[in-house]
XYZ file of C-alpha atoms in Angstrom:
237
model
C 0.000 0.000 0.000
C 1.200 3.499 -0.764
C 0.087 6.743 0.846
C 0.579 9.235 -1.933
C 0.183 12.962 -2.101
C 0.268 14.604 -5.492
C 1.740 12.170 -7.972
C -0.391 10.318 -10.540
C -1.055 6.612 -10.336
C 0.910 4.386 -12.686
C -1.396 2.529 -15.054
C -1.724 -1.133 -14.158
C -5.015 -2.956 -14.426
C -7.510 -1.156 -12.208
C -6.855 1.393 -9.468
C -8.680 2.631 -6.416
C -8.347 5.725 -4.282
C -9.552 5.336 -0.698
C -10.774 8.586 0.853
C -11.399 8.424 4.609
C -13.605 11.342 5.647
C -12.696 13.128 8.891
C -9.912 12.961 11.433
C -11.148 11.130 14.532
C -11.436 7.443 13.639
C -13.476 5.163 15.851
C -12.072 1.892 17.172
C -10.482 -0.252 14.501
C -11.624 1.871 11.544
C -8.202 3.143 10.452
C -6.662 -0.311 10.869
C -9.426 -1.817 8.736
C -8.619 0.660 5.945
C -4.974 -0.362 6.019
C -5.942 -4.044 5.782
C -8.321 -3.257 2.910
C -5.658 -1.333 0.994
C -3.199 -4.197 1.437
C -5.772 -6.667 0.117
C -6.398 -4.534 -2.978
C -2.680 -4.170 -3.665
C -2.142 -7.910 -3.206
C -4.740 -8.486 -5.917
C -3.150 -6.136 -8.456
C -5.404 -3.157 -7.782
C -3.269 -0.042 -7.487
C -4.315 1.651 -4.245
C -3.840 5.061 -2.688
C -5.164 6.421 0.574
C -5.668 10.179 0.765
C -7.501 11.293 3.862
C -9.887 14.237 3.815
C -9.375 16.346 6.915
C -12.318 17.884 8.696
C -12.983 21.412 7.416
C -16.415 21.881 8.972
C -16.700 25.153 10.895
C -19.995 23.899 12.302
C -20.845 20.186 12.696
C -21.592 18.637 9.293
C -21.600 22.034 7.540
C -19.015 21.483 4.818
C -19.219 17.691 4.651
C -20.367 17.849 1.033
C -17.271 19.857 0.106
C -15.083 17.253 1.818
C -16.655 14.490 -0.263
C -16.308 16.564 -3.418
C -12.612 17.007 -2.602
C -12.313 13.219 -2.513
C -13.787 13.092 -6.029
C -11.316 15.696 -7.271
C -8.440 13.747 -5.713
C -9.555 10.568 -7.477
C -9.809 12.332 -10.840
C -6.442 14.047 -10.416
C -4.850 10.681 -9.631
C -6.628 8.972 -12.560
C -8.121 6.339 -10.268
C -10.688 3.960 -11.730
C -12.594 3.718 -8.437
C -13.154 5.978 -5.480
C -14.064 4.632 -2.047
C -15.528 7.311 0.209
C -15.706 5.987 3.758
C -16.597 7.761 6.980
C -14.406 7.550 10.066
C -17.047 5.524 11.943
C -17.297 2.655 9.435
C -15.209 -0.440 10.125
C -14.342 -2.680 7.173
C -14.155 -5.874 9.202
C -13.603 -8.006 6.094
C -10.557 -6.687 4.188
C -11.856 -8.316 0.982
C -15.144 -6.371 1.061
C -14.127 -3.533 -1.251
C -12.522 -5.916 -3.719
C -15.856 -7.742 -3.861
C -17.661 -4.473 -4.597
C -15.203 -3.674 -7.387
C -15.811 -7.116 -8.873
C -19.526 -6.299 -9.227
C -18.670 -3.828 -12.034
C -21.416 -1.443 -10.898
C -20.961 2.302 -11.342
C -22.048 3.033 -7.759
C -22.362 0.350 -5.121
C -22.497 0.108 -1.343
C -22.096 -2.770 1.120
C -24.704 -3.948 3.640
C -24.436 -2.033 6.916
C -24.401 -4.030 10.134
C -25.837 -1.817 12.894
C -25.426 -4.233 15.803
C -22.612 -2.144 17.338
C -24.899 0.853 17.915
C -25.999 -0.447 21.339
C -29.688 0.089 20.597
C -31.183 -3.407 20.711
C -34.117 -3.829 18.392
C -33.724 -0.455 16.669
C -32.174 -0.234 13.226
C -31.809 3.217 11.723
C -33.423 3.721 8.348
C -30.327 4.688 6.396
C -31.565 3.682 2.944
C -34.557 2.722 0.833
C -35.371 -0.082 0.482
C -33.753 -1.872 3.466
C -33.219 -5.478 2.348
C -32.089 -8.284 4.619
C -28.506 -9.492 4.214
C -27.446 -12.180 1.753
C -30.048 -11.276 -0.885
C -27.582 -10.611 -3.699
C -27.483 -7.310 -5.585
C -30.385 -4.981 -4.818
C -31.092 -1.657 -6.521
C -31.639 1.180 -4.049
C -33.439 4.498 -4.329
C -31.171 6.311 -1.855
C -28.737 5.679 0.980
C -26.877 7.711 3.584
C -23.365 8.227 2.229
C -21.256 6.407 4.811
C -19.290 3.958 2.660
C -19.719 4.084 -1.097
C -17.683 2.875 -4.077
C -17.887 5.018 -7.210
C -16.510 4.244 -10.659
C -14.879 7.505 -11.694
C -15.955 6.932 -15.309
C -19.345 8.427 -14.384
C -17.712 11.831 -14.064
C -17.425 12.015 -17.827
C -21.115 13.007 -17.728
C -21.827 13.693 -14.030
C -20.769 16.922 -12.298
C -17.846 16.047 -9.978
C -19.325 18.481 -7.461
C -21.801 15.734 -6.713
C -22.452 16.288 -3.030
C -24.554 19.100 -1.661
C -24.319 20.968 1.576
C -25.677 18.364 4.031
C -27.832 20.850 5.916
C -30.884 19.953 3.855
C -33.384 17.297 4.847
C -33.480 15.439 1.523
C -29.772 15.307 0.699
C -29.655 11.607 -0.225
C -32.863 11.714 -2.251
C -31.579 14.695 -4.214
C -28.179 13.157 -4.960
C -29.446 9.811 -6.179
C -32.392 11.293 -8.109
C -29.815 13.378 -9.968
C -27.683 10.307 -10.673
C -30.665 8.331 -11.978
C -31.490 11.265 -14.261
C -27.947 10.873 -15.615
C -28.458 7.135 -16.086
C -26.478 5.974 -13.018
C -28.194 3.463 -10.732
C -27.375 2.792 -7.087
C -26.738 -0.807 -6.016
C -26.144 -2.632 -2.770
C -24.333 -5.954 -2.438
C -26.168 -7.479 0.517
C -23.540 -10.191 0.811
C -20.742 -7.726 1.617
C -20.789 -6.434 5.206
C -19.297 -3.446 6.997
C -19.879 -2.284 10.574
C -21.552 1.011 11.424
C -20.150 2.148 14.782
C -22.083 5.398 15.214
C -25.694 6.254 14.326
C -26.031 8.477 11.261
C -26.688 12.100 12.197
C -29.007 13.973 9.865
C -30.535 17.417 9.975
C -33.919 16.367 11.331
C -32.249 14.266 14.041
C -30.233 17.308 15.131
C -33.453 19.333 15.239
C -35.084 16.617 17.336
C -32.268 16.575 19.862
C -30.529 13.496 18.536
C -33.578 11.217 18.626
C -34.133 8.755 15.802
C -37.426 9.985 14.285
C -37.787 7.119 11.843
C -36.425 3.926 13.382
C -36.820 0.642 11.613
C -39.331 -1.467 13.553
C -37.881 -3.980 15.962
C -39.402 -6.765 13.889
C -36.912 -5.946 11.126
C -34.064 -7.182 13.293
C -35.897 -9.987 15.089
C -38.545 -11.480 12.821
C -36.193 -13.123 10.352
C -36.034 -10.256 7.863
C -32.565 -9.717 9.256
C -30.943 -12.958 10.281
C -28.129 -12.254 12.684
C -26.943 -15.815 12.208
C -26.330 -14.967 8.575
C -23.709 -12.382 9.442
C -20.032 -13.006 10.102
C -18.843 -13.001 13.703
C -17.602 -9.531 14.622
C -15.796 -8.086 17.626
C -17.671 -5.158 19.088
C -15.699 -2.039 20.055
């Protein structure tokens, strides 16, 4: 793995730029990125890691610009893929991103395991629809941008200033409606898992004092729609 600042990637098969968002990584998140980068390199995928430092003057105000900077970095380095990953997502399986690349989708996300959020029976609605794990590839309408793999080829016809200021209530709907208008569909590989270590914070949750206004019913996690036995064993932080 190489941490590079400035120089272009040599051309060899495919390449991926990993862009961690933010400075304060939660337990095991940075180490999981290192393991992921090593796995990509070991499988002939040229890999760079360029972190995006926090530039928000107020919480979350400026997050869109940070993500757009990650896109610019990927284009400047001529990367084939860009992985944008928040500092509270743990890639427990170092082969996960390689599996997403193998799907050959323009935009794809893994399945998010929320068991580490210490809220038994409550799963945050971070996407639509919310399929159970191990259902193959599922097309989504929108998802909170916590860990997403983007093929940079879409920026031949998509504005690289893709992400908006997050202080709007319909950020995800707006972004992915725009992408569908441009012919880019959003996919989720429900057989590839990552851990979400902190609940997503969105504008209406801030306005409600941090409460989850739209939790997924407990039955989602207990009735068989989500089968915990179907997930890999994970160490909680």
